[in-house]
Coordinates of C-alpha atoms and ligand atoms in Angstrom, one line a residue:
X19 CA 5.1 3.1 -3.4
X20 CA 3.5 3.4 -0.4
X21 CA 5.9 3.2 3.0
X22 CA 5.1 0.2 4.6
X23 CA 5.7 -0.4 8.7
X24 CA 7.9 -3.0 9.7
X25 CA 7.9 -2.7 13.3
X26 CA 7.1 -0.1 15.4
X27 CA 3.6 1.7 13.9
X28 CA 4.7 4.9 11.9
X29 CA 2.2 7.1 11.9
X30 CA 2.1 10.7 10.7
X31 CA -0.8 13.4 10.2
X32 CA 0.1 17.2 10.0
X33 CA 0.9 19.2 13.3
X34 CA -2.4 20.0 14.4
X35 CA -2.0 23.2 15.3
X36 CA -0.9 23.9 11.7
X37 CA -4.1 22.2 11.0
X38 CA -6.0 24.4 12.8
X39 CA -5.0 27.3 11.9
X40 CA -5.9 26.0 8.5
X41 CA -9.4 25.1 9.6
X42 CA -9.8 29.7 11.0
X43 CA -9.2 30.5 7.4
X44 CA -10.9 27.3 5.7
X45 CA -13.7 28.2 7.0
X46 CA -17.4 28.9 6.5
X47 CA -17.8 32.1 3.8
X48 CA -18.6 34.5 5.5
X49 CA -20.7 36.4 2.6
X50 CA -22.5 33.5 2.4
X51 CA -25.6 34.4 3.5
X52 CA -27.1 30.9 4.0
X53 CA -23.5 30.1 5.9
X54 CA -23.8 28.7 9.8
X55 CA -23.0 31.1 12.6
X56 CA -18.5 30.7 12.2
X57 CA -18.1 28.7 15.5
X58 CA -14.3 27.3 15.8
X59 CA -14.8 25.9 19.2
X60 CA -17.6 23.4 18.9
X61 CA -16.4 20.1 20.2
X62 CA -18.2 18.8 17.3
X63 CA -17.3 18.0 13.5
X64 CA -18.7 16.5 10.4
X65 CA -15.8 14.4 7.9
X66 CA -16.3 11.8 5.2
X67 CA -13.1 10.8 3.7
X68 CA -11.3 10.2 0.7
X69 CA -9.2 8.3 -1.2
X70 CA -7.5 8.2 -3.9
X71 CA -9.2 5.3 -6.1
X72 CA -9.3 6.2 -9.3
X73 CA -11.7 3.5 -11.2
X74 CA -14.3 4.5 -13.7
X75 CA -16.0 5.3 -10.8
X76 CA -13.9 7.4 -9.0
X77 CA -15.1 11.0 -10.4
X78 CA -18.8 9.6 -9.0
X79 CA -17.8 9.5 -5.7
X80 CA -15.5 13.1 -5.6
X81 CA -18.9 14.1 -7.7
X82 CA -21.0 12.6 -4.0
X83 CA -18.2 14.3 -1.2
X84 CA -19.2 17.7 -3.5
X85 CA -22.5 17.6 -2.1
X86 CA -22.0 16.3 1.4
X87 CA -19.9 19.9 1.6
X88 CA -22.5 21.0 -0.4
X89 CA -25.1 19.6 2.0
X90 CA -23.3 19.7 5.8
X91 CA -22.1 23.9 4.9
X92 CA -24.8 25.7 2.5
X93 CA -28.0 23.6 2.2
X94 CA -30.5 25.4 4.2
X95 CA -31.8 21.6 4.7
X96 CA -29.9 20.2 5.8
X97 CA -26.6 23.0 7.2
X98 CA -25.0 21.8 10.1
X99 CA -27.2 24.6 12.9
X100 CA -24.5 24.6 16.1
X101 CA -21.7 25.6 14.0
X102 CA -19.2 21.7 13.0
X103 CA -17.2 21.6 11.5
X104 CA -17.0 19.5 8.1
X105 CA -13.6 18.0 7.3
X106 CA -12.5 15.7 4.2
X107 CA -9.7 13.2 5.4
X108 CA -7.9 12.8 1.7
X109 CA -4.9 10.7 0.9
X110 CA -1.8 11.4 -0.5
X111 CA -2.9 10.5 -3.9
X112 CA -6.0 13.3 -4.5
X113 CA -5.6 15.2 -7.2
X114 CA -4.7 18.6 -6.1
X115 CA -7.7 20.2 -8.3
X116 CA -10.6 17.7 -6.1
X117 CA -8.3 19.7 -3.0
X118 CA -8.7 22.5 -4.4
X119 CA -12.6 22.5 -5.8
X120 CA -13.6 20.5 -1.9
X121 CA -11.7 24.0 -0.4
X122 CA -13.7 25.9 -1.9
X123 CA -17.5 25.0 -0.6
X124 CA -15.7 25.6 2.7
X125 CA -14.7 22.3 3.8
X126 CA -11.4 21.7 5.5
X127 CA -9.2 19.0 4.0
X128 CA -7.2 16.7 6.2
X129 CA -4.2 15.0 4.9
X130 CA -4.0 12.2 5.6
X131 CA -1.4 9.1 5.9
X132 CA -2.5 5.8 3.9
X133 CA -2.6 3.1 7.5
X134 CA -1.1 0.5 5.0
X135 CA 0.7 -3.4 6.4
X136 CA 1.4 -5.9 3.3
X137 CA -0.8 -8.4 5.2
X138 CA -3.7 -6.4 4.3
X139 CA -5.9 -6.9 1.4
X140 CA -9.0 -5.4 1.0
X141 CA -11.9 -7.0 -1.1
X142 CA -12.4 -4.2 -3.5
X143 CA -9.5 -1.7 -5.4
X144 CA -11.7 0.8 -3.9
X145 CA -11.0 0.0 -0.3
X146 CA -7.4 0.3 -0.5
X147 CA -6.5 3.8 1.8
X148 CA -10.4 3.4 4.0
X149 CA -7.9 1.9 6.8
X150 CA -6.7 5.7 6.6
X151 CA -10.5 6.7 7.9
X152 CA -8.8 5.3 11.3
X153 CA -7.2 8.4 11.5
X154 CA -10.6 10.4 12.9
X155 CA -9.7 8.6 15.7
X156 CA -6.2 11.5 16.2
X157 CA -8.6 14.8 16.6
X158 CA -8.9 15.3 19.8
X159 CA -9.5 18.3 19.9
X160 CA -13.5 17.3 19.4
X161 CA -15.0 15.7 21.4
X162 CA -17.5 13.8 18.6
X163 CA -17.4 13.2 15.2
X164 CA -19.8 11.6 12.7
X165 CA -18.7 10.3 10.2
X166 CA -20.4 9.5 6.9
X167 CA -19.1 7.3 4.1
X168 CA -18.5 9.9 0.7
X169 CA -22.2 7.5 -0.2
X170 CA -24.4 9.2 1.6
X171 CA -26.9 11.8 1.2
X172 CA -28.4 14.1 3.4
X173 CA -32.6 13.7 4.0
X174 CA -32.1 16.2 7.4
X175 CA -30.1 17.4 9.7
X176 CA -28.0 15.8 11.7
X177 CA -26.9 18.1 14.1
X178 CA -28.8 16.5 17.0
X179 CA -27.6 12.8 16.7
X180 CA -24.2 14.4 19.7
X181 CA -26.8 14.9 22.3
X182 CA -28.7 11.4 21.1
X183 CA -28.4 9.3 24.5
X184 CA -26.3 6.6 22.3
X185 CA -23.2 8.8 21.9
X186 CA -22.5 9.4 25.5
X187 CA -18.9 8.9 26.2
X188 CA -18.7 5.3 27.7
X189 CA -16.6 3.4 30.9
X190 CA -14.7 0.4 29.6
X191 CA -15.1 -2.4 31.1
X192 CA -12.9 -4.0 33.5
X193 CA -11.0 -7.0 32.1
X194 CA -13.2 -10.2 33.1
X195 CA -10.8 -13.1 31.6
X196 CA -8.9 -11.5 28.5
X197 CA -8.1 -14.7 26.1
X198 CA -4.2 -15.0 26.2
X199 CA -3.2 -13.6 22.8
X200 CA -4.4 -9.9 23.6
X201 CA -1.8 -10.4 25.4
X202 CA 0.8 -6.8 24.5
X203 CA -1.1 -4.6 23.4
X204 CA -1.3 -1.4 24.6
X205 CA -3.7 -1.0 26.9
X206 CA -7.3 0.3 26.3
X207 CA -8.6 4.3 26.8
X208 CA -10.6 4.2 29.9
X209 CA -13.0 5.7 28.5
X210 CA -14.1 5.6 24.8
X211 CA -17.4 6.2 22.4
X212 CA -18.3 4.6 18.7
X213 CA -22.4 3.8 18.2
X214 CA -23.5 3.2 14.7
X215 CA -26.2 1.3 12.9
X216 CA -25.4 -2.2 12.7
X217 CA -25.0 -4.2 9.0
X218 CA -28.3 -5.9 8.7
X219 CA -26.9 -7.1 5.4
X220 CA -23.6 -9.0 7.0
X221 CA -25.3 -10.9 9.9
X222 CA -27.5 -12.4 7.6
X223 CA -25.7 -13.3 5.6
X224 CA -21.1 -14.1 6.6
X225 CA -21.2 -16.8 9.0
X226 CA -19.5 -17.3 12.2
X227 CA -17.3 -20.1 11.7
X228 CA -19.1 -22.8 14.2
X229 CA -17.8 -22.2 18.1
X230 CA -16.8 -18.9 16.5
X231 CA -17.2 -15.8 18.9
X232 CA -15.6 -13.0 16.3
X233 CA -17.3 -10.9 15.1
X234 CA -19.8 -12.4 12.4
X235 CA -21.9 -13.8 15.6
X236 CA -25.6 -12.8 15.4
X237 CA -26.9 -8.8 16.5
X238 CA -22.6 -8.3 17.3
X239 CA -21.6 -6.3 13.5
X240 CA -21.6 -1.9 12.9
X241 CA -20.8 -1.1 9.5
X242 CA -18.5 1.4 9.6
X243 CA -20.3 4.1 7.0
X244 CA -22.1 5.7 9.8
X245 CA -20.2 6.2 12.4
X246 CA -19.7 8.9 16.1
X247 CA -16.8 9.3 17.5
X248 CA -14.5 9.7 21.1
X249 CA -11.3 10.7 19.5
X250 CA -8.6 9.0 20.9
X251 CA -5.1 9.0 20.9
X252 CA -4.7 5.8 23.3
X253 CA -7.8 4.4 21.1
X254 CA -6.0 5.2 17.7
X255 CA -2.7 3.6 19.0
X256 CA -4.1 0.7 19.7
X257 CA -6.2 -0.1 16.1
X258 CA -2.6 0.3 15.1
X259 CA -1.5 -1.9 17.2
X260 CA -4.0 -4.9 15.8
X261 CA -2.7 -4.3 12.6
X262 CA 1.0 -4.6 13.6
X263 CA 0.1 -8.2 14.2
X264 CA -0.9 -10.7 10.4
X265 CA -3.1 -11.6 9.9
X266 CA -4.6 -11.0 13.7
X267 CA -8.4 -9.9 12.2
X268 CA -10.0 -11.5 8.9
X269 CA -9.8 -8.0 7.1
X270 CA -11.8 -8.3 3.9
X271 CA -14.0 -5.2 5.1
X272 CA -11.0 -3.2 6.7
X273 CA -11.6 -1.3 8.8
X274 CA -14.9 -2.6 9.5
X275 CA -13.8 -6.0 10.2
X276 CA -11.4 -4.2 12.3
X277 CA -14.3 -1.9 14.5
X278 CA -16.4 -4.5 14.9
X279 CA -13.7 -6.7 16.0
X280 CA -12.7 -3.9 19.3
X281 CA -15.9 -3.6 19.5
X282 CA -18.3 -6.6 19.5
X283 CA -20.8 -6.5 22.1
X284 CA -19.2 -9.0 24.5
X285 CA -16.4 -7.1 24.4
X286 CA -14.4 -4.6 27.3
X287 CA -15.2 -1.7 24.3
X288 CA -19.3 -2.5 22.7
X289 CA -20.5 -0.1 20.3
X290 CA -24.0 1.3 20.7
X291 CA -26.8 1.1 18.5
X292 CA -28.3 5.4 17.3
X293 CA -30.8 3.5 15.1
X294 CA -31.3 4.2 11.7
X295 CA -33.9 6.5 11.5
X296 CA -30.6 8.4 11.5
X297 CA -29.1 6.8 8.4
X298 CA -30.0 3.8 6.7
X299 CA -28.3 1.3 3.8
X300 CA -30.4 1.6 0.4
X301 CA -28.1 -1.2 -1.2
X302 CA -29.1 -4.7 -1.9
X303 CA -33.1 -2.9 -1.7
X304 CA -32.9 -2.4 2.5
X305 CA -35.6 -0.6 2.9
X306 CA -35.7 2.6 5.4
X307 CA -38.0 4.6 8.0
X308 CA -40.0 7.4 6.0
X309 CA -37.8 9.7 8.8
X310 CA -34.4 8.6 8.2
X311 CA -32.4 11.9 8.4
X312 CA -29.4 10.0 6.1
X313 CA -29.3 7.9 3.6
X314 CA -26.0 5.0 2.7
X315 CA -26.8 4.9 -0.8
X316 CA -25.0 6.6 -3.9
X317 CA -26.4 9.7 -5.3
X318 CA -26.4 8.7 -8.9
X319 CA -28.5 5.5 -8.0
X320 CA -32.4 5.5 -7.3
X321 CA -34.8 4.1 -4.8
X322 CA -38.3 3.0 -4.5
X323 CA -39.2 6.0 -2.8
X324 CA -39.8 8.7 -5.5
X325 CA -39.8 11.6 -2.8
X326 CA -36.5 10.4 -1.5
X327 CA -35.1 10.6 -5.3
X328 CA -36.6 14.1 -5.9
X329 CA -35.5 15.4 -2.8
X330 CA -31.9 13.9 -4.0
X331 CA -31.9 15.2 -7.8
X332 CA -32.6 18.9 -6.3
X333 CA -29.7 19.0 -4.0
X334 CA -27.5 17.5 -7.0
X335 CA -28.7 20.9 -8.2
X336 CA -28.5 23.1 -5.4
X337 CA -25.3 21.8 -5.4
X338 CA -24.0 22.2 -9.0
X339 CA -25.4 26.3 -8.4
X340 CA -24.7 27.4 -5.1
X341 CA -21.9 30.1 -6.7
X342 CA -18.3 28.9 -5.6
X343 CA -15.5 32.1 -4.7
Ligands
LIG427 C1 -5.5 4.1 -11.3 O1 -4.2 4.5 -11.3 C2 -2.9 3.0 -11.6 C3 -1.7 4.0 -11.1 O2 -2.0 5.0 -10.3 C4 -2.7 3.2 -13.0 O3 -2.0 2.6 -13.3 C5 -4.4 3.0 -13.3 O4 -4.3 3.1 -15.0 C6 -5.7 4.4 -13.6 N1 -6.8 3.8 -13.5 C7 -8.0 4.8 -14.4 C8 -9.1 4.8 -14.4 O5 -7.3 5.9 -14.3
LIG428 C1 -41.6 8.6 1.2 O1 -40.5 10.1 1.5 C2 -41.1 10.6 1.8 C3 -40.1 11.8 2.3 O2 -38.9 11.0 3.1 C4 -41.6 10.3 3.5 O3 -42.6 11.1 3.6 C5 -42.5 9.1 3.0 O4 -43.2 8.4 4.5 C6 -42.1 8.4 2.4 N1 -42.6 6.9 1.2 C7 -42.6 6.1 2.0 C8 -44.0 4.7 1.8 O5 -42.0 5.6 2.9

């Protein structure tokens, strides 16, 4: 049973120092000629999350994470060139055998606690553990992390995104006239960084209440399935403090709405748009540029562009043939 926290948030992830030594041991397999140069000091990392969701399609999501591990760590077409590691956040309900397989690909496993509150009721069961994504902000040994949802496939390298001006550290805007309701929250960090892409479906289909300046206003909404972020304990504490105010925010889309509330474009810490050439969403037939580097896309479904389908099928095939230790 998941602990429901009352009062002060109690969060722990495994001791970071111990983790880093684990990272070292689980690092890129040096016997694999396709492995990138091992640079434990890289300030950058890639990450995804695997939750204990066990619906009928959960095996497909697990395979999706395997594909990402293969693509980021081994696939000559897409592997990280900058020494950045690939981290998989896993919640404690993920089976050991799945964790073992991901380690065999060279992924770094970070077991994180679930972040639950009694008042949060995600729209789908698959999102029950998804708030654990916020643990990314505790990984302060990294300057920047690119997070992708498990149902993402790479079509090209992402390394240059760390140099994109949209992913530079930003100064938090001074408080103008913060609404009274924000009183009692911890201070915002002086600097922050969060970048990603617009969720055009939400922007077009979810309408704000009249007069509301919430996260569903036009041209405001970031999709939490592809994020570049700068870890920060202060930011993390701020997010958790918001979760301790029941029903303050509509969390139908759990972590995504939280981020959209804190990083709304007319707020003090607006998010930056990296553009759809880094990542595009294919659900509901959404179109994407021909040179897109990654797709928020379920590998077991197809898009209209057959070249893309063939590429994804090829990556899955290479992943399955890749020898594991
Ligand atoms: C998922 O887990 C729950 C509780 O652990 C269990 O009741 C349910 O039958 C499981 N569902 C599947 C599809 O395995
Ligand atoms: C299909 O995808 C390929 C590879 O990404 C791209 O080169 C091509 O331009 C795309 N075709 C269309 C019609 O978008």
